[in-house]
Short mmCIF file of C-alpha atoms in Angstrom, two decimals:
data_model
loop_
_atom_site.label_atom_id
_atom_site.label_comp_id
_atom_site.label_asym_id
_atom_site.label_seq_id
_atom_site.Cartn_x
_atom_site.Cartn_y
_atom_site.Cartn_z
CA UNK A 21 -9.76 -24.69 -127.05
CA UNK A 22 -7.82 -25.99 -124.16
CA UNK A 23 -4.80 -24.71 -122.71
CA UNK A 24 -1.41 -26.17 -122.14
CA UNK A 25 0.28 -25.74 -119.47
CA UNK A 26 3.77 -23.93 -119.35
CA UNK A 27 6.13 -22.61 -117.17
CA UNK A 28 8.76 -19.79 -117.97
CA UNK A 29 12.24 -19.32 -115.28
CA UNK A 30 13.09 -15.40 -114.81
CA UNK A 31 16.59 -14.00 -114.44
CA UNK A 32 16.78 -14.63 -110.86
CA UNK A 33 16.20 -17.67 -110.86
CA UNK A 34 12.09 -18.98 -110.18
CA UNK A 35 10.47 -20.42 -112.23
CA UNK A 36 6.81 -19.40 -113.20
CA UNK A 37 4.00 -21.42 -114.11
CA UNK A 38 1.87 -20.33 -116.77
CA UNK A 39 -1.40 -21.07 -119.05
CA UNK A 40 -0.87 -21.18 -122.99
CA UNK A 41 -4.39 -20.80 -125.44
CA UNK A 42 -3.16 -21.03 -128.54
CA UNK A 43 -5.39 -19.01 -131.00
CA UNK A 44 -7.50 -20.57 -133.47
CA UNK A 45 -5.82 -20.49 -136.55
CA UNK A 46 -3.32 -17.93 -137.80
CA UNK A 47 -3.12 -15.40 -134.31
CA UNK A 48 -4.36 -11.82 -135.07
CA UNK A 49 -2.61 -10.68 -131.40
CA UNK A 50 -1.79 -11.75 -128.10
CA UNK A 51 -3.05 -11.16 -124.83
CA UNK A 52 -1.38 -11.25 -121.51
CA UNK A 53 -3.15 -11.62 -118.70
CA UNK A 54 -2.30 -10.85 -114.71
CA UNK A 55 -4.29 -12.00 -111.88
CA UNK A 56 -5.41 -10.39 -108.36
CA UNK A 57 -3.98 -10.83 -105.15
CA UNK A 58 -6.21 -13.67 -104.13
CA UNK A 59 -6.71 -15.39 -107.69
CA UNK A 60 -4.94 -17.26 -110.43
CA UNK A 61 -5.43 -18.40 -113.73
CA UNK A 62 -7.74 -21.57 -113.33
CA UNK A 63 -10.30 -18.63 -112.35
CA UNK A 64 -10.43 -17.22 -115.49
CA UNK A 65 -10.78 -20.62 -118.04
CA UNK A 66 -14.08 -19.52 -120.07
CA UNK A 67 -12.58 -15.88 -121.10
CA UNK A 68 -8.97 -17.06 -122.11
CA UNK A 69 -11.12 -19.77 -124.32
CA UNK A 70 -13.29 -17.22 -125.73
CA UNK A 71 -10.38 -14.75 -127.03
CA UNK A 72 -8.47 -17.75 -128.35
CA UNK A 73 -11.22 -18.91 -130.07
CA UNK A 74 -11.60 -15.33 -132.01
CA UNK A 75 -8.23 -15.67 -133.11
CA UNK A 76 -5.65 -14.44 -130.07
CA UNK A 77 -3.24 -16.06 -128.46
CA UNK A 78 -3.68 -15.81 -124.96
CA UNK A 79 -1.26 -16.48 -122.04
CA UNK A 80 -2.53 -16.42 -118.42
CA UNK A 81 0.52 -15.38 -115.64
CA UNK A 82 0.69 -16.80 -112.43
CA UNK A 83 2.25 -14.27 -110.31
CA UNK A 84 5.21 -15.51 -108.17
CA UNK A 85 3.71 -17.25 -105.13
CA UNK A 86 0.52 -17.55 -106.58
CA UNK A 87 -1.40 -20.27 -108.43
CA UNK A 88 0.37 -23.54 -109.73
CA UNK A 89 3.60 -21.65 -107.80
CA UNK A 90 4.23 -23.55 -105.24
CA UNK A 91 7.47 -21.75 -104.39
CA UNK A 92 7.61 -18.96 -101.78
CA UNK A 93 3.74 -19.01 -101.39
CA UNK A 94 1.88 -15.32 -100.77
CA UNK A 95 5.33 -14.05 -100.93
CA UNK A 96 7.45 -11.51 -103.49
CA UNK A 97 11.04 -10.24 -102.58
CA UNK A 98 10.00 -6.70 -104.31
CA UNK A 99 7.75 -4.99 -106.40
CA UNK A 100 9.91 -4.77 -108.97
CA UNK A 101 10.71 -7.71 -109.33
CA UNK A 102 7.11 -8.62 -109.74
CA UNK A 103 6.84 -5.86 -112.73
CA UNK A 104 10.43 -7.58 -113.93
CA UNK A 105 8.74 -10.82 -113.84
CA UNK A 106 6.04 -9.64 -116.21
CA UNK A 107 8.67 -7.26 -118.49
CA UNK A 108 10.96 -10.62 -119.25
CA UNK A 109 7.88 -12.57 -120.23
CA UNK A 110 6.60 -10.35 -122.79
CA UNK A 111 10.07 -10.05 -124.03
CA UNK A 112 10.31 -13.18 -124.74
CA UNK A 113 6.69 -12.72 -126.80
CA UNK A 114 8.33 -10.33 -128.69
CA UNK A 115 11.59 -11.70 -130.01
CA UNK A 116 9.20 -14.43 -131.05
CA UNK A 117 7.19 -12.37 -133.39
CA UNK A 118 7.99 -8.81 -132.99
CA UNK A 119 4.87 -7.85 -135.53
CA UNK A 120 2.23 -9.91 -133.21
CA UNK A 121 0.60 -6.92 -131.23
CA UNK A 122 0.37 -7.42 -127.46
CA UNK A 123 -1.88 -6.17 -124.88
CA UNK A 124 -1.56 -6.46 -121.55
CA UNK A 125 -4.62 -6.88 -119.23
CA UNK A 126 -4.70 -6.47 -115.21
CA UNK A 127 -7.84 -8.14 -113.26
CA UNK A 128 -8.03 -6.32 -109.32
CA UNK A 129 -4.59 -6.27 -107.90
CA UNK A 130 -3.26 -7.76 -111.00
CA UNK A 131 -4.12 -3.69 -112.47
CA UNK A 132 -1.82 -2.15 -110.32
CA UNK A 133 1.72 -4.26 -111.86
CA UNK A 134 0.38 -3.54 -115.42
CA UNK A 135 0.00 0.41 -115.18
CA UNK A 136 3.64 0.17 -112.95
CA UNK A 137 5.04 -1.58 -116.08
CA UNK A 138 4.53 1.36 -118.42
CA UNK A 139 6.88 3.42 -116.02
CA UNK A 140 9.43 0.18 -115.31
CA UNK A 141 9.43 -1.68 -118.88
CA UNK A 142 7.72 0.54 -121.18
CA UNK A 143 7.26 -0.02 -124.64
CA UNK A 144 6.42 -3.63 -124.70
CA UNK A 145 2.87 -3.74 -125.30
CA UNK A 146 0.34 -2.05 -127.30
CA UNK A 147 -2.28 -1.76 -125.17
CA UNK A 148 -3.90 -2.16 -121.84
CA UNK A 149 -7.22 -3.79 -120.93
CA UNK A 150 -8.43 -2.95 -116.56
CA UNK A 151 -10.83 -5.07 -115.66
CA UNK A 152 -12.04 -3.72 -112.03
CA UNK A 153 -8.38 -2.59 -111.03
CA UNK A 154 -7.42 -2.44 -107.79
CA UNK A 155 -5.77 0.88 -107.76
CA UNK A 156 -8.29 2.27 -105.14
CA UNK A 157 -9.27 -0.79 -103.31
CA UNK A 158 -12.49 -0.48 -100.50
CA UNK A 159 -10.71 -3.13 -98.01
CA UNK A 160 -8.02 -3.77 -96.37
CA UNK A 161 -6.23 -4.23 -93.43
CA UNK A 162 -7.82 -3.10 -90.02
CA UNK A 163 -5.23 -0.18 -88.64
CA UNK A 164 -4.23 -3.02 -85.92
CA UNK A 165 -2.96 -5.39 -88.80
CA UNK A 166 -1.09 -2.76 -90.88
CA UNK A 167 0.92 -1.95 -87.77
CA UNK A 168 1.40 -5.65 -86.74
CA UNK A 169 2.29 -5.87 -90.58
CA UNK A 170 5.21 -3.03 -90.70
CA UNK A 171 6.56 -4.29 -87.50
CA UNK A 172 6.69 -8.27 -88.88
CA UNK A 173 8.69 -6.41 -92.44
CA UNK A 174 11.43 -5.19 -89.48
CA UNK A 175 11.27 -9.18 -87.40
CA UNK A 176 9.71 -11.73 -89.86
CA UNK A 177 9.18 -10.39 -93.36
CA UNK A 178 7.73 -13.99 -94.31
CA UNK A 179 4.80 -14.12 -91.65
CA UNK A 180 2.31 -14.83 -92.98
CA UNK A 181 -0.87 -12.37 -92.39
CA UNK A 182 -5.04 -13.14 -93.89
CA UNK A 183 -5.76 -11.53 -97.28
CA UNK A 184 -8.91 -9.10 -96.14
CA UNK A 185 -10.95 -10.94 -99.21
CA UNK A 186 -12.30 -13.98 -96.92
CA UNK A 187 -15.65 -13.41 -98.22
CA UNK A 188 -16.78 -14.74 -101.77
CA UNK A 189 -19.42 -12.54 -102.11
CA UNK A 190 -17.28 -9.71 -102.53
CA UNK A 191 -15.96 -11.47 -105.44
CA UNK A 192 -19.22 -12.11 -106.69
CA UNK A 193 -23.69 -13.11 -105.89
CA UNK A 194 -23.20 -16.30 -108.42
CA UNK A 195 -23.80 -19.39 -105.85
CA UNK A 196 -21.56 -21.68 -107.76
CA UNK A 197 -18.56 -19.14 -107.55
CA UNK A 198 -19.07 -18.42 -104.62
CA UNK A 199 -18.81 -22.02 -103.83
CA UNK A 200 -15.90 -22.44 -106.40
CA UNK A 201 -13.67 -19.49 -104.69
CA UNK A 202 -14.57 -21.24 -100.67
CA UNK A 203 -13.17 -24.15 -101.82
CA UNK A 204 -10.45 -23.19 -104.47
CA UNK A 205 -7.31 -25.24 -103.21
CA UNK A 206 -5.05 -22.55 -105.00
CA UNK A 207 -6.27 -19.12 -103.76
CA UNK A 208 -4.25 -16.89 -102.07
CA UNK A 209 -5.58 -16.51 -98.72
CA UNK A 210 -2.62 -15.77 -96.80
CA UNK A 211 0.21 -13.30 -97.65
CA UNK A 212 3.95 -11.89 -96.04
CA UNK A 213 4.72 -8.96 -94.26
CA UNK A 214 6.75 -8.13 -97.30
CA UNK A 215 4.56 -8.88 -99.62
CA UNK A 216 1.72 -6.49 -97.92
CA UNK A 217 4.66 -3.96 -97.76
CA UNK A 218 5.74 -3.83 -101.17
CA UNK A 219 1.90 -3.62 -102.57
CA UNK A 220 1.70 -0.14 -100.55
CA UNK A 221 5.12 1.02 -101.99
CA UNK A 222 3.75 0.21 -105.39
CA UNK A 223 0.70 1.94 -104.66
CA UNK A 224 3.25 4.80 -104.59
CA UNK A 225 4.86 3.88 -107.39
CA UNK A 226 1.85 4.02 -109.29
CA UNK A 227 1.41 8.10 -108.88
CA UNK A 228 4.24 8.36 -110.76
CA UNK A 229 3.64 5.57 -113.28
CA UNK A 230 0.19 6.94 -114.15
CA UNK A 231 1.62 9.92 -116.18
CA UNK A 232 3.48 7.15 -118.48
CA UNK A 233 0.15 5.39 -119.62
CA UNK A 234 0.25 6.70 -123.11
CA UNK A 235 -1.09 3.24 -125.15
CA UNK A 236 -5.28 2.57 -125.38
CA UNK A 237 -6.49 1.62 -122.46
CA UNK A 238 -10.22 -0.19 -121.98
CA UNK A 239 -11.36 -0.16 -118.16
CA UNK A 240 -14.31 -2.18 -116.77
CA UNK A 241 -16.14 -1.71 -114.04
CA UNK A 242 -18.86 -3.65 -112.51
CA UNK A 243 -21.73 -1.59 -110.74
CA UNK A 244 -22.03 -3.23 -107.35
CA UNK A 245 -18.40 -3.68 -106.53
CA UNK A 246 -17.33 -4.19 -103.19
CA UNK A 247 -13.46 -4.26 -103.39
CA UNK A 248 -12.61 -1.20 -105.48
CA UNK A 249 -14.16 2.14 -105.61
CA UNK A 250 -15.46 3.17 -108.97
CA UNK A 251 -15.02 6.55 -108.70
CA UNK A 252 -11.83 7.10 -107.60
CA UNK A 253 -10.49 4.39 -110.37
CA UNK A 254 -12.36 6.27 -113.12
CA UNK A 255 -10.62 9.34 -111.66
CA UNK A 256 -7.04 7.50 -111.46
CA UNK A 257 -7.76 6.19 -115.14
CA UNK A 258 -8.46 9.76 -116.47
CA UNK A 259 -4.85 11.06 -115.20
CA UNK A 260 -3.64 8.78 -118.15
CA UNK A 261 -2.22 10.52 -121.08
CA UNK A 262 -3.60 7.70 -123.32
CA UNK A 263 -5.55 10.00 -125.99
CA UNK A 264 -7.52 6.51 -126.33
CA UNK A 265 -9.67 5.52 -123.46
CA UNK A 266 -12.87 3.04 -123.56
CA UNK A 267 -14.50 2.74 -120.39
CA UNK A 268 -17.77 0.22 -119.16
CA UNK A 269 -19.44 -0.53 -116.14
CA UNK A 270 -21.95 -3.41 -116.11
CA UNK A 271 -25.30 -2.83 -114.21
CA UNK A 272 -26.24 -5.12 -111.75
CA UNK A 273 -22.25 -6.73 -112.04
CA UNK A 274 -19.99 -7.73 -108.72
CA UNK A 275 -15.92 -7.19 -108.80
CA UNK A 276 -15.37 -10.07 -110.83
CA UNK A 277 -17.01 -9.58 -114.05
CA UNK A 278 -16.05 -13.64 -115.08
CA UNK A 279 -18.30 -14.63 -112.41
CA UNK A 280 -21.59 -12.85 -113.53
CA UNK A 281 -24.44 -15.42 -114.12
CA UNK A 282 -23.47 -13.95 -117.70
CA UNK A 283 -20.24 -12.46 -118.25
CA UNK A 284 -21.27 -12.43 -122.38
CA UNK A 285 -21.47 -8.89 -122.41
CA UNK A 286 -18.00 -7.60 -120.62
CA UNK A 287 -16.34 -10.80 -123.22
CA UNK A 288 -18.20 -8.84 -125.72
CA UNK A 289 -16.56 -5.34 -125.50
CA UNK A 290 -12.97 -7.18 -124.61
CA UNK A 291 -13.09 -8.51 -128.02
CA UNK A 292 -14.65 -5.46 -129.29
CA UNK A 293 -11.65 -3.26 -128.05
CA UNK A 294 -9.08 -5.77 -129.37
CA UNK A 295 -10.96 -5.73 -132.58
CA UNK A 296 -10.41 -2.00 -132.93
CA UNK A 297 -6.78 -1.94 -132.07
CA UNK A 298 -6.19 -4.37 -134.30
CA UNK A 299 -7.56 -2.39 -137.18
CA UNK A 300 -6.13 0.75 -136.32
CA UNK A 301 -2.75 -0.62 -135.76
CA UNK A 302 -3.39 -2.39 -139.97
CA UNK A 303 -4.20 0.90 -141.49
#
């Protein structure tokens, strides 16, 4: 199934780019993807075919700045208005088919906006899949950079500072990925002063959005990951009222689990978990 692309213009004003799988035959659900900081959607091609071809209609977000958006590159005005971004596009799903179940999944960074939303917008989906969040990330900014970062927010909230993700292999050991992310003409490899800024201030925003989390919620984790800590997100992920919580970590994996030499078996318990909901939400 291929996609087509799309693009969808929020209220103040940009317009997003986005990529549509239609599902195969009569759509059981739909699923809403959000990227990381360095990604986009073109990353993430064999899993959006897989869940459309099981029946879901799948739509892959490029965040503001990000991706096919050429506009305002590495850059966001707020954090809300990334979490408004996300909150007027599922809208939309709705008043299209109000009975379609949604469920909204966050890769790495992309985690962090889709817990915030239950706070912000909540309500609008019925479910949340985490795949390696980046809630409680392993790297960032050396101390020198943060402060040269707070002072450009005051001076020059557009300079531009390096995303600390400069080597593949963090991402993941596959060869050919590794190769595809060095040479990936739309990764994020530079972001703002502001943009840097408002990711800490939704860190903090996410203490108090955690305690809102109250739809199923399926986490992955990969064993050998080098961005986030496992721990601490399992930890994070357990302060969740949710009353339905899956969680998996894949021996052997690396941080981004659609990179493995064989990503079958996270694919696997994605459509297992959507399988469930789906059933539960019938009877």
């Amino acid at each position: 199934m291929t996609f087509i692309p799309r693009t969808y213009t929020v209220s103040d004003g940009y317009r997003c780019h986005y990529r549509d799988y239609p599902a195969a035959g009569t759509p059981r659900g739909r699923v809403v993807f959000v990227h990381g900081i360095q990604s986009h959607a073109g990353w993430y091609e064999h899993s959006c075919r897989r869940l459309s071809q099981a029946g879901f209609a799948v739509s892959f977000l490029d965040r503001r700045g990000s991706g096919q958006n050429s506009e305002a590159r590495g850059d966001a005005p707020s954090f809300r208005r990334l979490l408004d971004d996300i909150a007027e596009f599922l809208r939309s799903l709705r008043e299209q088919d109000a009975a379609l179940p949604i469920f909204l999944a966050g890769i790495s960074w992309g985690g962090k906006p889709v817990v915030a939303l239950q706070r912000r917008h909540p309500g609008l989906v019925d479910g949340l899949a985490l795949l390696c969040p980046g809630f409680c990330p392993r790297v960032g900014p050396r101390r020198k950079e943060r402060l040269a970062i707070l002072w450009a927010r005051l001076t020059a909230p557009r300079r531009l500072f390096p995303v600390p993700l400069s080597d593949p292999q963090l991402f993941t050991a596959t060869p050919r990925w590794q190769q595809f992310i060095r040479e990936d003409p739309l990764s994020i490899r530079q972001a703002t002063a502001r943009f840097f800024v408002e990711s800490v201030r939704l860190d903090l925003y996410l203490r108090f959005a955690a305690s809102r989390v109250r739809v199923p919620v399926l986490l992955l984790l990969a064993e050998h990951d080098r961005i986030i800590d496992n721990t601490r997100t399992r930890a994070f992920v357990e302060r969740f009222p949710a009353t339905d919580k899956e969680v998996h970590e894949y021996a052997g994996a690396h941080h981004t689990l659609e990179f493995e030499a064989d990503p079958e078996p996270f694919l696997i318990d994605l459509l297992g978990w959507l399988e469930r909901q789906i059933l539960h939400k019938t009877k």
